[in-house]
PDB file of C-alpha atoms in Angstrom:
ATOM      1  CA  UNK A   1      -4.072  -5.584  12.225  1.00 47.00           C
ATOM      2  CA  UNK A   2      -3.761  -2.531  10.101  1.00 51.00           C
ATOM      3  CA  UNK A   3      -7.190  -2.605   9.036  1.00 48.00           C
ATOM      4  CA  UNK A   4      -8.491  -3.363  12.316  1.00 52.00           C
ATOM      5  CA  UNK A   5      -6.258  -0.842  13.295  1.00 61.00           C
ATOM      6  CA  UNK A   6      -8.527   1.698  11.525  1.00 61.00           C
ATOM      7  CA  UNK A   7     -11.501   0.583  13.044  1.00 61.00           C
ATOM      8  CA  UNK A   8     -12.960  -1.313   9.829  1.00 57.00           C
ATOM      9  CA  UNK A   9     -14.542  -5.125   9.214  1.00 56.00           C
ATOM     10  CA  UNK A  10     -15.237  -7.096   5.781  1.00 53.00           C
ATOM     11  CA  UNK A  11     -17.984  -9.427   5.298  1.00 53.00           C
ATOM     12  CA  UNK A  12     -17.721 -11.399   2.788  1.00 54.00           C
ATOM     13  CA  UNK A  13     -21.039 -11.941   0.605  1.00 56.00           C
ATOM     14  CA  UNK A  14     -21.234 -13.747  -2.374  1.00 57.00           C
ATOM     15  CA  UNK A  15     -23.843 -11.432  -5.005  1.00 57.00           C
ATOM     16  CA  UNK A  16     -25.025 -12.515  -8.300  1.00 55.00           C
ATOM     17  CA  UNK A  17     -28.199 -10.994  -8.947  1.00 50.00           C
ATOM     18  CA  UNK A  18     -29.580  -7.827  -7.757  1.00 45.00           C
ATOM     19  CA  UNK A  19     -33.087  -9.066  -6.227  1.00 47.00           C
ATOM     20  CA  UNK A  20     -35.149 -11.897  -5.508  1.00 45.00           C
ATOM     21  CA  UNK A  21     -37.194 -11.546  -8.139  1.00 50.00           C
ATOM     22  CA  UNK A  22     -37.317 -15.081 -10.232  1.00 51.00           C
ATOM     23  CA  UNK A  23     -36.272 -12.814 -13.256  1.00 52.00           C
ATOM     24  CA  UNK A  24     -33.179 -11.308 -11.387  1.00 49.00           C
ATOM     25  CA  UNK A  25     -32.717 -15.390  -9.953  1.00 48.00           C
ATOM     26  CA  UNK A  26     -32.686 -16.163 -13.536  1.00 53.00           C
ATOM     27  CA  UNK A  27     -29.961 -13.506 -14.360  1.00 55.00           C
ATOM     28  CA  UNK A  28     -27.580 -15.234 -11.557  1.00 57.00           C
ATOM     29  CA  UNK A  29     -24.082 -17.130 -12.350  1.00 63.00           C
ATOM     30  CA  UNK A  30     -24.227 -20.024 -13.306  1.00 67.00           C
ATOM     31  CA  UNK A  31     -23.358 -23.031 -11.321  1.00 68.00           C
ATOM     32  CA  UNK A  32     -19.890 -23.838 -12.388  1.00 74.00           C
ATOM     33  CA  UNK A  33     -18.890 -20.186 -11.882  1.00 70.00           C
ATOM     34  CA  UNK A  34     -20.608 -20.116  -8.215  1.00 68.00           C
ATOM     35  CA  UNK A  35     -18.902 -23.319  -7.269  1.00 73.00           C
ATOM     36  CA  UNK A  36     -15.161 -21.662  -9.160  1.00 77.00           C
ATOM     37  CA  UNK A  37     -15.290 -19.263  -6.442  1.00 73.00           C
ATOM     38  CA  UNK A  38     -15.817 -20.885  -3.822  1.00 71.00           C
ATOM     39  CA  UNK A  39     -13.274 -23.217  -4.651  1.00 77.00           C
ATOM     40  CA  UNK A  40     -11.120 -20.123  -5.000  1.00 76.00           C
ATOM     41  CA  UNK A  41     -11.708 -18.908  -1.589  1.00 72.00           C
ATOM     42  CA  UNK A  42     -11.642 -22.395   0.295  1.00 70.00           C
ATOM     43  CA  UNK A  43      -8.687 -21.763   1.826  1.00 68.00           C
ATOM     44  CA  UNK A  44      -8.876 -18.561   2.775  1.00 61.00           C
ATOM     45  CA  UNK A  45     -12.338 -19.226   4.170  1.00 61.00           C
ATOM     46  CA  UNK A  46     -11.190 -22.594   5.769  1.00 62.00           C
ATOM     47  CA  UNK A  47      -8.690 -20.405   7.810  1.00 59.00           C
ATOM     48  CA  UNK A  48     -11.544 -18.954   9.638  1.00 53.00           C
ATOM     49  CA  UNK A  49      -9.610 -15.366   9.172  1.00 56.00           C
ATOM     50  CA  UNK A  50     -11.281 -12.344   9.951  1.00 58.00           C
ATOM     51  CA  UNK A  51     -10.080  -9.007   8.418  1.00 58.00           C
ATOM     52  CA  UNK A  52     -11.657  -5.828  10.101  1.00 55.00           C
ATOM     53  CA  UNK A  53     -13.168  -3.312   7.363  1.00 52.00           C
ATOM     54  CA  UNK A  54     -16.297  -2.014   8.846  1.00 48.00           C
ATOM     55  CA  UNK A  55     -15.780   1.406  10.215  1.00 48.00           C
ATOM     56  CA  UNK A  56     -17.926   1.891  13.461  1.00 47.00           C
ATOM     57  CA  UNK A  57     -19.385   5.661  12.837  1.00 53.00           C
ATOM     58  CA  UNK A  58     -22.139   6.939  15.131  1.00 56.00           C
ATOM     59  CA  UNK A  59     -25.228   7.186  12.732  1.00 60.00           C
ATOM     60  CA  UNK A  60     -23.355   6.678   9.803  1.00 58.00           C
ATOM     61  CA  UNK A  61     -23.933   2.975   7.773  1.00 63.00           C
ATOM     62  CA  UNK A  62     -21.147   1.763   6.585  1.00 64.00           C
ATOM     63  CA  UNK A  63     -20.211  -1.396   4.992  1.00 75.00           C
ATOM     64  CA  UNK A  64     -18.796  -3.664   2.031  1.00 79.00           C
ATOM     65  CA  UNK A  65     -20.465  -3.777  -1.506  1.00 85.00           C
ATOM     66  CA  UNK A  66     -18.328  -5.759  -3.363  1.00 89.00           C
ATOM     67  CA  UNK A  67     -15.166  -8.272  -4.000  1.00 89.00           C
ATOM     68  CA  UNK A  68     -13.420  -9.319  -7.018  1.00 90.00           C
ATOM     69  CA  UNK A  69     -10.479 -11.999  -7.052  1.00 90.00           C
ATOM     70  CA  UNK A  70      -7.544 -10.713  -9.362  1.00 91.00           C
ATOM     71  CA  UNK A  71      -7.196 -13.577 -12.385  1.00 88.00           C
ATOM     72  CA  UNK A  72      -4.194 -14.750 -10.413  1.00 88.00           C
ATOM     73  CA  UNK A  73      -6.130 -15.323  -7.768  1.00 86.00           C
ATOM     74  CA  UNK A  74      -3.413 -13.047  -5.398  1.00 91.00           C
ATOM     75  CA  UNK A  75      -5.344  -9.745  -4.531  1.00 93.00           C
ATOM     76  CA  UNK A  76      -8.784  -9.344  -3.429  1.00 91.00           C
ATOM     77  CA  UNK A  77     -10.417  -5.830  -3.953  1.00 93.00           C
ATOM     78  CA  UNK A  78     -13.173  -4.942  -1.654  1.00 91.00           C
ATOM     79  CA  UNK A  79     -15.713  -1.739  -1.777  1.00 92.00           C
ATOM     80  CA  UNK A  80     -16.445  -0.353   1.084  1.00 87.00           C
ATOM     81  CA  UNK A  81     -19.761   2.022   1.402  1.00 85.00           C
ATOM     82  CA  UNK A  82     -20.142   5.173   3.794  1.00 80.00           C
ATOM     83  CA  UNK A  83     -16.163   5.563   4.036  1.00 83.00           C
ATOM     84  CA  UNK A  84     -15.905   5.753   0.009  1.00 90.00           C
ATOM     85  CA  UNK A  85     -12.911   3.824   0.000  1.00 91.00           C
ATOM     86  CA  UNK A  86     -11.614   0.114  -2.112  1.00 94.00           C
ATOM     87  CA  UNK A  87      -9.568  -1.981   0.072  1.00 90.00           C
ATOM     88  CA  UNK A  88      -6.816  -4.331  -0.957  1.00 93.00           C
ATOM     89  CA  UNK A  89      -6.267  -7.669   0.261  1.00 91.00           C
ATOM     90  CA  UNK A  90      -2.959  -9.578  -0.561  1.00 91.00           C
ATOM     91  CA  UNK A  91      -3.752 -13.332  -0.325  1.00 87.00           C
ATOM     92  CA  UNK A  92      -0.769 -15.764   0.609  1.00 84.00           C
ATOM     93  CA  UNK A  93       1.023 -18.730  -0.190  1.00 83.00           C
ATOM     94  CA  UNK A  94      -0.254 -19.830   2.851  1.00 79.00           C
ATOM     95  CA  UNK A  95      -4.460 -18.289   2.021  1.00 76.00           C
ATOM     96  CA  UNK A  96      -3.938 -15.965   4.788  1.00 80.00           C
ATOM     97  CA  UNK A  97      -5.582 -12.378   3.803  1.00 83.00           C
ATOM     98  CA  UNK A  98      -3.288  -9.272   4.196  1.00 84.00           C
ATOM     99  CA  UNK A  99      -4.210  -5.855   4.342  1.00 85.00           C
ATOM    100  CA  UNK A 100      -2.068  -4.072   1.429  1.00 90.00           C
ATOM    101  CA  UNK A 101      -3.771  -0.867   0.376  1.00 92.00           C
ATOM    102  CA  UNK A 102      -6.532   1.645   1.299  1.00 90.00           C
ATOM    103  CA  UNK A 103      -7.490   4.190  -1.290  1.00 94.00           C
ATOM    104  CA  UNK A 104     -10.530   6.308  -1.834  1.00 95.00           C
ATOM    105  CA  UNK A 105     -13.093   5.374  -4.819  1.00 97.00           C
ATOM    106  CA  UNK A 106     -12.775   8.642  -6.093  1.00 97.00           C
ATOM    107  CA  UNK A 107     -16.878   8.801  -5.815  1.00 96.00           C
ATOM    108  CA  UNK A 108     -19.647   8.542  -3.508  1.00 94.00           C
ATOM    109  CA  UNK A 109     -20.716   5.307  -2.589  1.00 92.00           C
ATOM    110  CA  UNK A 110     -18.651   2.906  -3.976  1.00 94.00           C
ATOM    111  CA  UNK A 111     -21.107  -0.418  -5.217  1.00 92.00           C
ATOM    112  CA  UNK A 112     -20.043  -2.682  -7.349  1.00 92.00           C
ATOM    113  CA  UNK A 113     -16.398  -3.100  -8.987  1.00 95.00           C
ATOM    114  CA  UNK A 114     -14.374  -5.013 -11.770  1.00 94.00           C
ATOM    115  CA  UNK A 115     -11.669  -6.050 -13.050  1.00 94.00           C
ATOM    116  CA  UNK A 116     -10.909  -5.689 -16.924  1.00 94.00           C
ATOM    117  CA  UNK A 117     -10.404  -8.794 -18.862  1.00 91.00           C
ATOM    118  CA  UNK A 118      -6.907  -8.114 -19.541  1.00 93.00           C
ATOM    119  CA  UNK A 119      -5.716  -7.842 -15.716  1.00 93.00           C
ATOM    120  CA  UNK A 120      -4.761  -4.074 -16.181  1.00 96.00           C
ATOM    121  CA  UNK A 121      -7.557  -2.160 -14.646  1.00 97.00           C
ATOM    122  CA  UNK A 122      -9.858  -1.898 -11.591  1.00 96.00           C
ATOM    123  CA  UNK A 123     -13.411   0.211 -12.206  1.00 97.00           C
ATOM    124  CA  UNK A 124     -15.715   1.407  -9.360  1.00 97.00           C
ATOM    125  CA  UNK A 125     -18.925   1.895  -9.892  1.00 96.00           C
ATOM    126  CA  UNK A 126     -19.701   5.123  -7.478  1.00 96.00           C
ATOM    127  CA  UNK A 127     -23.140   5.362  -7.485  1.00 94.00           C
ATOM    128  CA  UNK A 128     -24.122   8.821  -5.752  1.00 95.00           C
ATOM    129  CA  UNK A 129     -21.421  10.692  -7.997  1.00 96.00           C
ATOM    130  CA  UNK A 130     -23.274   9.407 -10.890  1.00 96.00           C
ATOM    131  CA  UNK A 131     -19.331   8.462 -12.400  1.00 97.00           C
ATOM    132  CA  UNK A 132     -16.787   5.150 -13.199  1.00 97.00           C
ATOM    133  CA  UNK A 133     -13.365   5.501 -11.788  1.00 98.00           C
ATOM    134  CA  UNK A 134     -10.980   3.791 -13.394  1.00 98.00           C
ATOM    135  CA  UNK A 135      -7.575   2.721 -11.258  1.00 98.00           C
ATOM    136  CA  UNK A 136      -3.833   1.435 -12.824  1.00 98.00           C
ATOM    137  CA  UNK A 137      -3.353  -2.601 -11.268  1.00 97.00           C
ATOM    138  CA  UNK A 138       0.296  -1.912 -10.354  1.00 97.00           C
ATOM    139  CA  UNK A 139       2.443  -5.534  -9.776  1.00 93.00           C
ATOM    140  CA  UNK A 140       2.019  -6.923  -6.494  1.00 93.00           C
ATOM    141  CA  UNK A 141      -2.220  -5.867  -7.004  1.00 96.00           C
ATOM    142  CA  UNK A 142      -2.255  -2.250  -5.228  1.00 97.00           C
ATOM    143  CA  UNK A 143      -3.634   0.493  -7.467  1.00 98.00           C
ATOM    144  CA  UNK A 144      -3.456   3.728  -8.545  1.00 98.00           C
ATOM    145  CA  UNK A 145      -6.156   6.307  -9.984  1.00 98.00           C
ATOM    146  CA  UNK A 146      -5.933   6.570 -13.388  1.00 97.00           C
ATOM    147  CA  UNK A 147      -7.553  10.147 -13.511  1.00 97.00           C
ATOM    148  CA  UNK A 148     -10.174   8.866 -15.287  1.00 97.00           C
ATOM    149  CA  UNK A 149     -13.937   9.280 -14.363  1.00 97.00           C
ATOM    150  CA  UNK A 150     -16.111   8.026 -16.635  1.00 96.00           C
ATOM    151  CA  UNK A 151     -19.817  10.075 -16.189  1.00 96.00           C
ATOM    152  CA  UNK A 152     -22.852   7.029 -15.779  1.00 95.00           C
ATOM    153  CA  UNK A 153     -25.819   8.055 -14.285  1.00 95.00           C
ATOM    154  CA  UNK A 154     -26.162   6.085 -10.691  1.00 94.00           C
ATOM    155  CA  UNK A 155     -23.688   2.845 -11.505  1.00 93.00           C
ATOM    156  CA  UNK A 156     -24.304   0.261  -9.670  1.00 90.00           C
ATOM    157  CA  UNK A 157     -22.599  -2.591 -11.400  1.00 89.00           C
ATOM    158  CA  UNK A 158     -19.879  -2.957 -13.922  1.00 91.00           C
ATOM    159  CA  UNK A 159     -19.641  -6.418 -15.987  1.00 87.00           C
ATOM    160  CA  UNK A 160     -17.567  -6.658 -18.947  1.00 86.00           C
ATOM    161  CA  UNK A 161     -19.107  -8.498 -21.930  1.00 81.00           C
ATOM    162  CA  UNK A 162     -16.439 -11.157 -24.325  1.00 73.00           C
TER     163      UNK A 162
END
């Protein structure tokens, strides 16, 4: 209700490649990871829920870029285009999604974001301010600008390498 509240809509839409290109197809996931999360999601997406995070702004295109699933599988982080923001989405015991935090991506035009190997931090890649943000994962999954912006010219994705 909050979210919906504040006149926005998520989509979910799973992304592993960039284009269509058979070189980008050949960059995607593979299987076993595709088919991890969805398994992940199941219940949440079996629950038919609908969480509002699309802001409806005359001439003005807004929408999701990205979601990444904490490790614990408890939060889901969400970047949402046009209203330069990341949205936080407590999941339940019960799979239900709900609304726990809505902070600006310190940037323009939030795209893609991760989440470091060790659990502790949450990057967005804010592609029209040519910069990284870097955000504190506080307990319970909300976060907390770090301060840090890391200059990249036009980020679009972040992927940490083992």
């Amino acid at each position: 209700d909050a979210l919906h509240d504040r006149g926005m809509k998520a989509i979910l839409r799973f992304a592993y490649s960039t284009g269509l290109s058979t070189a980008d197809r050949e960059k995607d996931a593979p299987q076993d990871i595709i088919l991890r999360h969805i398994q992940q999601l199941r219940p949440v997406l079996e629950k038919k829920q609908s969480i509002d995070l699309h802001r409806y702004e005359k001439g003005t295109k807004v929408m999701p870029s990205d979601i990444t699933i904490s490790g614990d599988g408890s939060t889901v982080y969400v970047s949402v285009r046009g209203t330069d923001e990341i949205a936080v989405l407590s999941i339940g015991e019960d799979s239900l999604l709900t609304p726990a935090q809505i902070v600006s991506s310190e940037g323009a035009n939030p795209r893609g974001i991760a989440i470091s190997p060790d659990g502790r931090f949450l990057l967005s890649a804010n592609l029209e301010s040519n910069a990284v943000a870097t955000f504190i994962i506080r307990d319970g999954g909300c976060i907390e600008f770090s301060g840090q912006k890391s200059p990249v010219h036009s980020p679009g994705n972040i992927l940490f390498l083992p």
